[in-house]
Amino acid sequence: EDQVTQSPEALRLQEGESSSLNCSYTVSGLRGLFWYRQDPGKGPEFLFTLYSAGEEKEKERLKATLTKKESFLHITAPKPEDSATYLCASLVGGGNKLTFGTGTQLKVEL
Amino acid sequence: NAGVMQNPRHLVRRRGQEARLRCSPMKGHSHVYWYRQLPEEGLKFMVYLQKENIIDESGMPKERFSAEFPKEGPSILRIQQVVRGDSAAYFCASSPGTADTQYFGPGTRLTVL
């Protein structure tokens, strides 16, 4: 069964303290690995799509990378407004359904 | 550029009533997906539709739940005879084609009393 596991479950950082979130996947035939940000009471907001091992994408303070077994979301010098739950999801095989991890709840403090 | 729209944003029903959740995809998107997020759980896929067709309903409960995406109008997720366990946030997403990025709406929060 396709599985997506995120760690840590929760992470507390000081403003400016860089860190990484992990997403490991056990799937066959990965077609895409997606990162979303979700604020309380809102829908997931798209961040990145990665398609092949070695690929990297950046947006402001965030950088996503992909290997054959896991993906990382690096957060450089985070600010309080980066506080949110970060979700990763896999898309496999011939289907169109995303399999989500349970997320990492990030809190950035002043 | 309007995003995915869902209504209502909040819905309260008593046990045994019906719930209808509506989703209008982004302009130019013909693929619609429904996901459910139970308290303290991750997002779970329910159903994938294209105009007038259900493509994959492998995540839909076998009873009481149905979905449609008519030629005209929004996609509808219908839950008959709701029970307390149906209380959750229901999210709709849309994409322009297969394997494309899915963009999510703000969700409908269903509370069953």
PDB file of C-alpha atoms in Angstrom:
ATOM      1  CA  GLU A   1       0.000   0.000   0.000  1.00  0.00           C
ATOM      2  CA  ASP A   2       1.270   3.477  -0.871  1.00  0.00           C
ATOM      3  CA  GLN A   3       2.394   5.356   2.212  1.00  0.00           C
ATOM      4  CA  VAL A   4       3.599   8.863   2.910  1.00  0.00           C
ATOM      5  CA  THR A   5       5.160   9.620   6.301  1.00  0.00           C
ATOM      6  CA  GLN A   6       6.103  13.074   7.522  1.00  0.00           C
ATOM      7  CA  SER A   7       8.424  14.024  10.353  1.00  0.00           C
ATOM      8  CA  PRO A   8       8.555  15.624  12.754  1.00  0.00           C
ATOM      9  CA  GLU A   9       4.874  15.907  13.638  1.00  0.00           C
ATOM     10  CA  ALA A  10       5.490  19.302  15.175  1.00  0.00           C
ATOM     11  CA  LEU A  11       8.417  21.714  15.071  1.00  0.00           C
ATOM     12  CA  ARG A  12       9.027  24.908  16.978  1.00  0.00           C
ATOM     13  CA  LEU A  13      11.676  27.284  15.660  1.00  0.00           C
ATOM     14  CA  GLN A  14      12.968  30.676  16.621  1.00  0.00           C
ATOM     15  CA  GLU A  15      12.775  33.345  13.945  1.00  0.00           C
ATOM     16  CA  GLY A  16      15.832  32.959  11.718  1.00  0.00           C
ATOM     17  CA  GLU A  17      16.534  29.365  12.813  1.00  0.00           C
ATOM     18  CA  SER A  18      16.713  27.279   9.624  1.00  0.00           C
ATOM     19  CA  SER A  19      15.508  23.672   9.543  1.00  0.00           C
ATOM     20  CA  SER A  20      14.163  20.890   7.327  1.00  0.00           C
ATOM     21  CA  LEU A  21      10.942  18.923   7.206  1.00  0.00           C
ATOM     22  CA  ASN A  22      11.009  15.330   5.990  1.00  0.00           C
ATOM     23  CA  CYS A  23       8.584  13.404   3.798  1.00  0.00           C
ATOM     24  CA  SER A  24       9.369   9.755   3.136  1.00  0.00           C
ATOM     25  CA  TYR A  25       7.326   7.750   0.688  1.00  0.00           C
ATOM     26  CA  THR A  26       6.828   4.075   0.034  1.00  0.00           C
ATOM     27  CA  VAL A  27       5.139   4.012  -3.325  1.00  0.00           C
ATOM     28  CA  SER A  28       5.652   2.320  -6.636  1.00  0.00           C
ATOM     29  CA  GLY A  29       5.656   4.382  -9.777  1.00  0.00           C
ATOM     30  CA  LEU A  30       5.890   7.890  -8.350  1.00  0.00           C
ATOM     31  CA  ARG A  31       4.627  10.437 -10.866  1.00  0.00           C
ATOM     32  CA  GLY A  32       4.902  13.482  -8.648  1.00  0.00           C
ATOM     33  CA  LEU A  33       5.585  14.637  -5.090  1.00  0.00           C
ATOM     34  CA  PHE A  34       3.632  17.682  -3.947  1.00  0.00           C
ATOM     35  CA  TRP A  35       4.104  20.109  -1.070  1.00  0.00           C
ATOM     36  CA  TYR A  36       1.244  22.183   0.312  1.00  0.00           C
ATOM     37  CA  ARG A  37       0.880  24.650   3.140  1.00  0.00           C
ATOM     38  CA  GLN A  38      -2.304  24.650   5.227  1.00  0.00           C
ATOM     39  CA  ASP A  39      -3.310  27.401   7.635  1.00  0.00           C
ATOM     40  CA  PRO A  40      -5.932  26.703  10.330  1.00  0.00           C
ATOM     41  CA  GLY A  41      -9.454  26.678   8.918  1.00  0.00           C
ATOM     42  CA  LYS A  42      -8.266  26.961   5.305  1.00  0.00           C
ATOM     43  CA  GLY A  43      -7.646  24.721   2.339  1.00  0.00           C
ATOM     44  CA  PRO A  44      -4.177  23.468   1.342  1.00  0.00           C
ATOM     45  CA  GLU A  45      -2.194  26.043  -0.630  1.00  0.00           C
ATOM     46  CA  PHE A  46       0.054  24.653  -3.361  1.00  0.00           C
ATOM     47  CA  LEU A  47       3.798  25.184  -2.940  1.00  0.00           C
ATOM     48  CA  PHE A  48       5.823  22.804  -5.145  1.00  0.00           C
ATOM     49  CA  THR A  49       5.688  19.796  -7.440  1.00  0.00           C
ATOM     50  CA  LEU A  50       8.750  17.560  -7.862  1.00  0.00           C
ATOM     51  CA  TYR A  51       8.837  14.889 -10.544  1.00  0.00           C
ATOM     52  CA  SER A  52      12.220  13.166 -10.446  1.00  0.00           C
ATOM     53  CA  ALA A  53      15.045  12.376  -8.012  1.00  0.00           C
ATOM     54  CA  GLY A  54      17.576  15.177  -7.856  1.00  0.00           C
ATOM     55  CA  GLU A  55      15.053  17.870  -8.665  1.00  0.00           C
ATOM     56  CA  GLU A  56      14.988  21.036  -6.536  1.00  0.00           C
ATOM     57  CA  LYS A  57      12.581  23.966  -6.458  1.00  0.00           C
ATOM     58  CA  GLU A  58      12.729  27.234  -4.517  1.00  0.00           C
ATOM     59  CA  LYS A  59      10.292  29.916  -3.520  1.00  0.00           C
ATOM     60  CA  GLU A  60      11.287  32.704  -1.144  1.00  0.00           C
ATOM     61  CA  ARG A  61      12.525  31.034   2.073  1.00  0.00           C
ATOM     62  CA  LEU A  62      11.468  27.528   1.011  1.00  0.00           C
ATOM     63  CA  LYS A  63      13.365  24.923  -0.993  1.00  0.00           C
ATOM     64  CA  ALA A  64      12.042  21.463  -1.826  1.00  0.00           C
ATOM     65  CA  THR A  65      14.261  18.555  -2.845  1.00  0.00           C
ATOM     66  CA  LEU A  66      13.527  14.986  -3.915  1.00  0.00           C
ATOM     67  CA  THR A  67      15.443  11.708  -3.677  1.00  0.00           C
ATOM     68  CA  LYS A  68      14.303   8.199  -4.585  1.00  0.00           C
ATOM     69  CA  LYS A  69      12.835   7.628  -1.122  1.00  0.00           C
ATOM     70  CA  GLU A  70      12.140  11.011   0.440  1.00  0.00           C
ATOM     71  CA  SER A  71      11.622  14.699  -0.005  1.00  0.00           C
ATOM     72  CA  PHE A  72      12.783  17.569   2.151  1.00  0.00           C
ATOM     73  CA  LEU A  73      11.328  21.014   2.621  1.00  0.00           C
ATOM     74  CA  HIS A  74      14.108  23.331   3.754  1.00  0.00           C
ATOM     75  CA  ILE A  75      13.113  26.546   5.482  1.00  0.00           C
ATOM     76  CA  THR A  76      15.810  29.205   5.583  1.00  0.00           C
ATOM     77  CA  ALA A  77      15.639  32.006   8.168  1.00  0.00           C
ATOM     78  CA  PRO A  78      11.940  31.452   8.869  1.00  0.00           C
ATOM     79  CA  LYS A  79       9.593  34.200   9.963  1.00  0.00           C
ATOM     80  CA  PRO A  80       6.461  33.957  12.170  1.00  0.00           C
ATOM     81  CA  GLU A  81       4.286  34.124   9.038  1.00  0.00           C
ATOM     82  CA  ASP A  82       5.761  30.788   7.940  1.00  0.00           C
ATOM     83  CA  SER A  83       3.884  29.150  10.818  1.00  0.00           C
ATOM     84  CA  ALA A  84       1.475  26.611   9.310  1.00  0.00           C
ATOM     85  CA  THR A  85       1.024  22.889   8.721  1.00  0.00           C
ATOM     86  CA  TYR A  86       3.081  21.635   5.792  1.00  0.00           C
ATOM     87  CA  LEU A  87       1.694  18.669   3.888  1.00  0.00           C
ATOM     88  CA  CYS A  88       3.329  16.434   1.346  1.00  0.00           C
ATOM     89  CA  ALA A  89       1.470  14.132  -1.018  1.00  0.00           C
ATOM     90  CA  SER A  90       2.371  11.538  -3.645  1.00  0.00           C
ATOM     91  CA  LEU A  91       0.783  10.864  -7.010  1.00  0.00           C
ATOM     92  CA  VAL A  92       1.433   7.370  -8.328  1.00  0.00           C
ATOM     93  CA  GLY A  93       0.776   5.044 -11.205  1.00  0.00           C
ATOM     94  CA  GLY A  94      -2.079   5.688 -13.569  1.00  0.00           C
ATOM     95  CA  GLY A  95      -4.381   7.268 -11.036  1.00  0.00           C
ATOM     96  CA  ASN A  96      -5.064  10.857 -10.097  1.00  0.00           C
ATOM     97  CA  LYS A  97      -5.521  10.622  -6.350  1.00  0.00           C
ATOM     98  CA  LEU A  98      -3.069  12.246  -3.988  1.00  0.00           C
ATOM     99  CA  THR A  99      -1.932  10.273  -0.941  1.00  0.00           C
ATOM    100  CA  PHE A 100      -1.188  12.722   1.872  1.00  0.00           C
ATOM    101  CA  GLY A 101       1.018  12.516   4.906  1.00  0.00           C
ATOM    102  CA  THR A 102      -0.360  13.773   8.212  1.00  0.00           C
ATOM    103  CA  GLY A 103       1.705  16.930   8.058  1.00  0.00           C
ATOM    104  CA  THR A 104       4.299  18.818  10.069  1.00  0.00           C
ATOM    105  CA  GLN A 105       2.904  21.597  12.243  1.00  0.00           C
ATOM    106  CA  LEU A 106       5.473  24.397  12.203  1.00  0.00           C
ATOM    107  CA  LYS A 107       5.495  27.274  14.660  1.00  0.00           C
ATOM    108  CA  VAL A 108       8.010  30.084  14.277  1.00  0.00           C
ATOM    109  CA  GLU A 109       8.430  32.329  17.277  1.00  0.00           C
ATOM    110  CA  LEU A 110       9.948  35.785  17.658  1.00  0.00           C
TER     111      LEU A 110
ATOM    112  CA  ASN B   1      -8.492  34.688 -11.394  1.00  0.00           C
ATOM    113  CA  ALA B   2     -10.981  33.077  -9.052  1.00  0.00           C
ATOM    114  CA  GLY B   3      -9.737  29.993  -7.307  1.00  0.00           C
ATOM    115  CA  VAL B   4     -11.701  26.896  -6.442  1.00  0.00           C
ATOM    116  CA  MET B   5     -14.937  27.901  -4.779  1.00  0.00           C
ATOM    117  CA  GLN B   6     -16.844  25.845  -2.260  1.00  0.00           C
ATOM    118  CA  ASN B   7     -20.113  26.475  -0.509  1.00  0.00           C
ATOM    119  CA  PRO B   8     -21.340  26.513   2.045  1.00  0.00           C
ATOM    120  CA  ARG B   9     -18.248  27.099   4.142  1.00  0.00           C
ATOM    121  CA  HIS B  10     -19.972  25.746   7.224  1.00  0.00           C
ATOM    122  CA  LEU B  11     -22.892  23.337   7.347  1.00  0.00           C
ATOM    123  CA  VAL B  12     -24.725  22.011  10.374  1.00  0.00           C
ATOM    124  CA  ARG B  13     -27.032  19.024  10.030  1.00  0.00           C
ATOM    125  CA  ARG B  14     -28.890  16.789  12.451  1.00  0.00           C
ATOM    126  CA  ARG B  15     -28.458  13.031  12.285  1.00  0.00           C
ATOM    127  CA  GLY B  16     -30.519  11.574   9.464  1.00  0.00           C
ATOM    128  CA  GLN B  17     -30.616  14.731   7.347  1.00  0.00           C
ATOM    129  CA  GLU B  18     -28.969  15.190   3.961  1.00  0.00           C
ATOM    130  CA  ALA B  19     -25.902  17.321   3.285  1.00  0.00           C
ATOM    131  CA  ARG B  20     -25.099  18.830  -0.121  1.00  0.00           C
ATOM    132  CA  LEU B  21     -21.662  20.320  -0.684  1.00  0.00           C
ATOM    133  CA  ARG B  22     -20.907  22.317  -3.825  1.00  0.00           C
ATOM    134  CA  CYS B  23     -17.660  22.952  -5.649  1.00  0.00           C
ATOM    135  CA  SER B  24     -16.906  25.195  -8.620  1.00  0.00           C
ATOM    136  CA  PRO B  25     -13.483  24.435 -10.124  1.00  0.00           C
ATOM    137  CA  MET B  26     -10.991  27.018 -11.300  1.00  0.00           C
ATOM    138  CA  LYS B  27     -11.657  28.467 -14.734  1.00  0.00           C
ATOM    139  CA  GLY B  28     -10.337  26.138 -17.409  1.00  0.00           C
ATOM    140  CA  HIS B  29     -10.182  23.111 -15.089  1.00  0.00           C
ATOM    141  CA  SER B  30     -12.262  20.093 -16.046  1.00  0.00           C
ATOM    142  CA  HIS B  31     -11.023  17.650 -13.379  1.00  0.00           C
ATOM    143  CA  VAL B  32     -12.498  17.742  -9.877  1.00  0.00           C
ATOM    144  CA  TYR B  33     -11.483  15.827  -6.756  1.00  0.00           C
ATOM    145  CA  TRP B  34     -13.065  15.519  -3.320  1.00  0.00           C
ATOM    146  CA  TYR B  35     -11.042  14.865  -0.151  1.00  0.00           C
ATOM    147  CA  ARG B  36     -12.105  14.512   3.464  1.00  0.00           C
ATOM    148  CA  GLN B  37     -10.114  15.617   6.511  1.00  0.00           C
ATOM    149  CA  LEU B  38     -11.276  14.072   9.753  1.00  0.00           C
ATOM    150  CA  PRO B  39     -10.189  15.671  13.050  1.00  0.00           C
ATOM    151  CA  GLU B  40      -6.580  14.776  13.838  1.00  0.00           C
ATOM    152  CA  GLU B  41      -6.229  12.860  10.567  1.00  0.00           C
ATOM    153  CA  GLY B  42      -4.745  13.593   7.180  1.00  0.00           C
ATOM    154  CA  LEU B  43      -6.530  14.378   3.967  1.00  0.00           C
ATOM    155  CA  LYS B  44      -8.079  11.284   2.383  1.00  0.00           C
ATOM    156  CA  PHE B  45      -9.085  10.971  -1.256  1.00  0.00           C
ATOM    157  CA  MET B  46     -12.756  10.279  -1.895  1.00  0.00           C
ATOM    158  CA  VAL B  47     -13.596  10.666  -5.586  1.00  0.00           C
ATOM    159  CA  TYR B  48     -12.307  12.002  -8.910  1.00  0.00           C
ATOM    160  CA  LEU B  49     -14.673  13.310 -11.572  1.00  0.00           C
ATOM    161  CA  GLN B  50     -14.602  14.845 -15.003  1.00  0.00           C
ATOM    162  CA  LYS B  51     -17.604  16.486 -16.617  1.00  0.00           C
ATOM    163  CA  GLU B  52     -20.522  14.032 -16.399  1.00  0.00           C
ATOM    164  CA  ASN B  53     -18.224  11.119 -15.472  1.00  0.00           C
ATOM    165  CA  ILE B  54     -16.987   9.523 -12.271  1.00  0.00           C
ATOM    166  CA  ILE B  55     -13.439   8.381 -12.998  1.00  0.00           C
ATOM    167  CA  ASP B  56     -12.327   6.993  -9.630  1.00  0.00           C
ATOM    168  CA  GLU B  57     -14.546   6.574  -6.579  1.00  0.00           C
ATOM    169  CA  SER B  58     -12.283   4.172  -4.713  1.00  0.00           C
ATOM    170  CA  GLY B  59     -12.243   6.388  -1.604  1.00  0.00           C
ATOM    171  CA  MET B  60     -15.985   6.881  -1.321  1.00  0.00           C
ATOM    172  CA  PRO B  61     -17.887   5.066   1.432  1.00  0.00           C
ATOM    173  CA  LYS B  62     -20.107   2.430  -0.173  1.00  0.00           C
ATOM    174  CA  GLU B  63     -23.332   3.779   1.285  1.00  0.00           C
ATOM    175  CA  ARG B  64     -24.910   7.219   1.689  1.00  0.00           C
ATOM    176  CA  PHE B  65     -22.246   9.110  -0.283  1.00  0.00           C
ATOM    177  CA  SER B  66     -22.520  10.151  -3.923  1.00  0.00           C
ATOM    178  CA  ALA B  67     -20.895  12.701  -6.194  1.00  0.00           C
ATOM    179  CA  GLU B  68     -21.643  14.265  -9.538  1.00  0.00           C
ATOM    180  CA  PHE B  69     -20.161  16.830 -11.887  1.00  0.00           C
ATOM    181  CA  PRO B  70     -22.865  17.774 -14.390  1.00  0.00           C
ATOM    182  CA  LYS B  71     -22.319  19.340 -17.775  1.00  0.00           C
ATOM    183  CA  GLU B  72     -23.500  22.664 -16.386  1.00  0.00           C
ATOM    184  CA  GLY B  73     -23.000  23.847 -12.839  1.00  0.00           C
ATOM    185  CA  PRO B  74     -20.842  22.882  -9.897  1.00  0.00           C
ATOM    186  CA  SER B  75     -19.773  19.485  -8.666  1.00  0.00           C
ATOM    187  CA  ILE B  76     -21.937  18.182  -5.822  1.00  0.00           C
ATOM    188  CA  LEU B  77     -20.959  15.851  -2.997  1.00  0.00           C
ATOM    189  CA  ARG B  78     -24.101  14.462  -1.410  1.00  0.00           C
ATOM    190  CA  ILE B  79     -24.285  12.694   1.931  1.00  0.00           C
ATOM    191  CA  GLN B  80     -27.592  11.088   2.793  1.00  0.00           C
ATOM    192  CA  GLN B  81     -28.750  10.280   6.333  1.00  0.00           C
ATOM    193  CA  VAL B  82     -25.729  11.890   7.961  1.00  0.00           C
ATOM    194  CA  VAL B  83     -24.226  10.421  11.131  1.00  0.00           C
ATOM    195  CA  ARG B  84     -21.914  12.034  13.692  1.00  0.00           C
ATOM    196  CA  GLY B  85     -18.908  10.294  12.142  1.00  0.00           C
ATOM    197  CA  ASP B  86     -19.460  12.308   8.949  1.00  0.00           C
ATOM    198  CA  SER B  87     -18.405  15.481  10.790  1.00  0.00           C
ATOM    199  CA  ALA B  88     -15.264  16.632   8.996  1.00  0.00           C
ATOM    200  CA  ALA B  89     -13.821  19.192   6.621  1.00  0.00           C
ATOM    201  CA  TYR B  90     -14.540  18.352   2.988  1.00  0.00           C
ATOM    202  CA  PHE B  91     -12.189  19.815   0.416  1.00  0.00           C
ATOM    203  CA  CYS B  92     -12.604  20.064  -3.311  1.00  0.00           C
ATOM    204  CA  ALA B  93      -9.653  20.402  -5.670  1.00  0.00           C
ATOM    205  CA  SER B  94      -9.398  20.934  -9.404  1.00  0.00           C
ATOM    206  CA  SER B  95      -6.773  20.519 -12.101  1.00  0.00           C
ATOM    207  CA  PRO B  96      -6.580  21.325 -15.804  1.00  0.00           C
ATOM    208  CA  GLY B  97      -5.667  17.770 -16.761  1.00  0.00           C
ATOM    209  CA  THR B  98      -4.535  14.404 -15.483  1.00  0.00           C
ATOM    210  CA  ALA B  99      -1.433  14.289 -13.272  1.00  0.00           C
ATOM    211  CA  ASP B 100      -1.456  18.090 -13.066  1.00  0.00           C
ATOM    212  CA  THR B 101      -1.197  20.027  -9.833  1.00  0.00           C
ATOM    213  CA  GLN B 102      -4.431  19.994  -7.847  1.00  0.00           C
ATOM    214  CA  TYR B 103      -5.566  23.327  -6.431  1.00  0.00           C
ATOM    215  CA  PHE B 104      -7.756  23.226  -3.351  1.00  0.00           C
ATOM    216  CA  GLY B 105     -10.772  25.202  -2.274  1.00  0.00           C
ATOM    217  CA  PRO B 106     -11.333  26.589   1.229  1.00  0.00           C
ATOM    218  CA  GLY B 107     -13.390  23.579   2.296  1.00  0.00           C
ATOM    219  CA  THR B 108     -16.804  22.947   3.795  1.00  0.00           C
ATOM    220  CA  ARG B 109     -16.872  22.153   7.483  1.00  0.00           C
ATOM    221  CA  LEU B 110     -19.719  19.767   8.206  1.00  0.00           C
ATOM    222  CA  THR B 111     -20.959  19.358  11.744  1.00  0.00           C
ATOM    223  CA  VAL B 112     -23.518  16.663  12.499  1.00  0.00           C
ATOM    224  CA  LEU B 113     -25.440  17.161  15.723  1.00  0.00           C
TER     225      LEU B 113
END
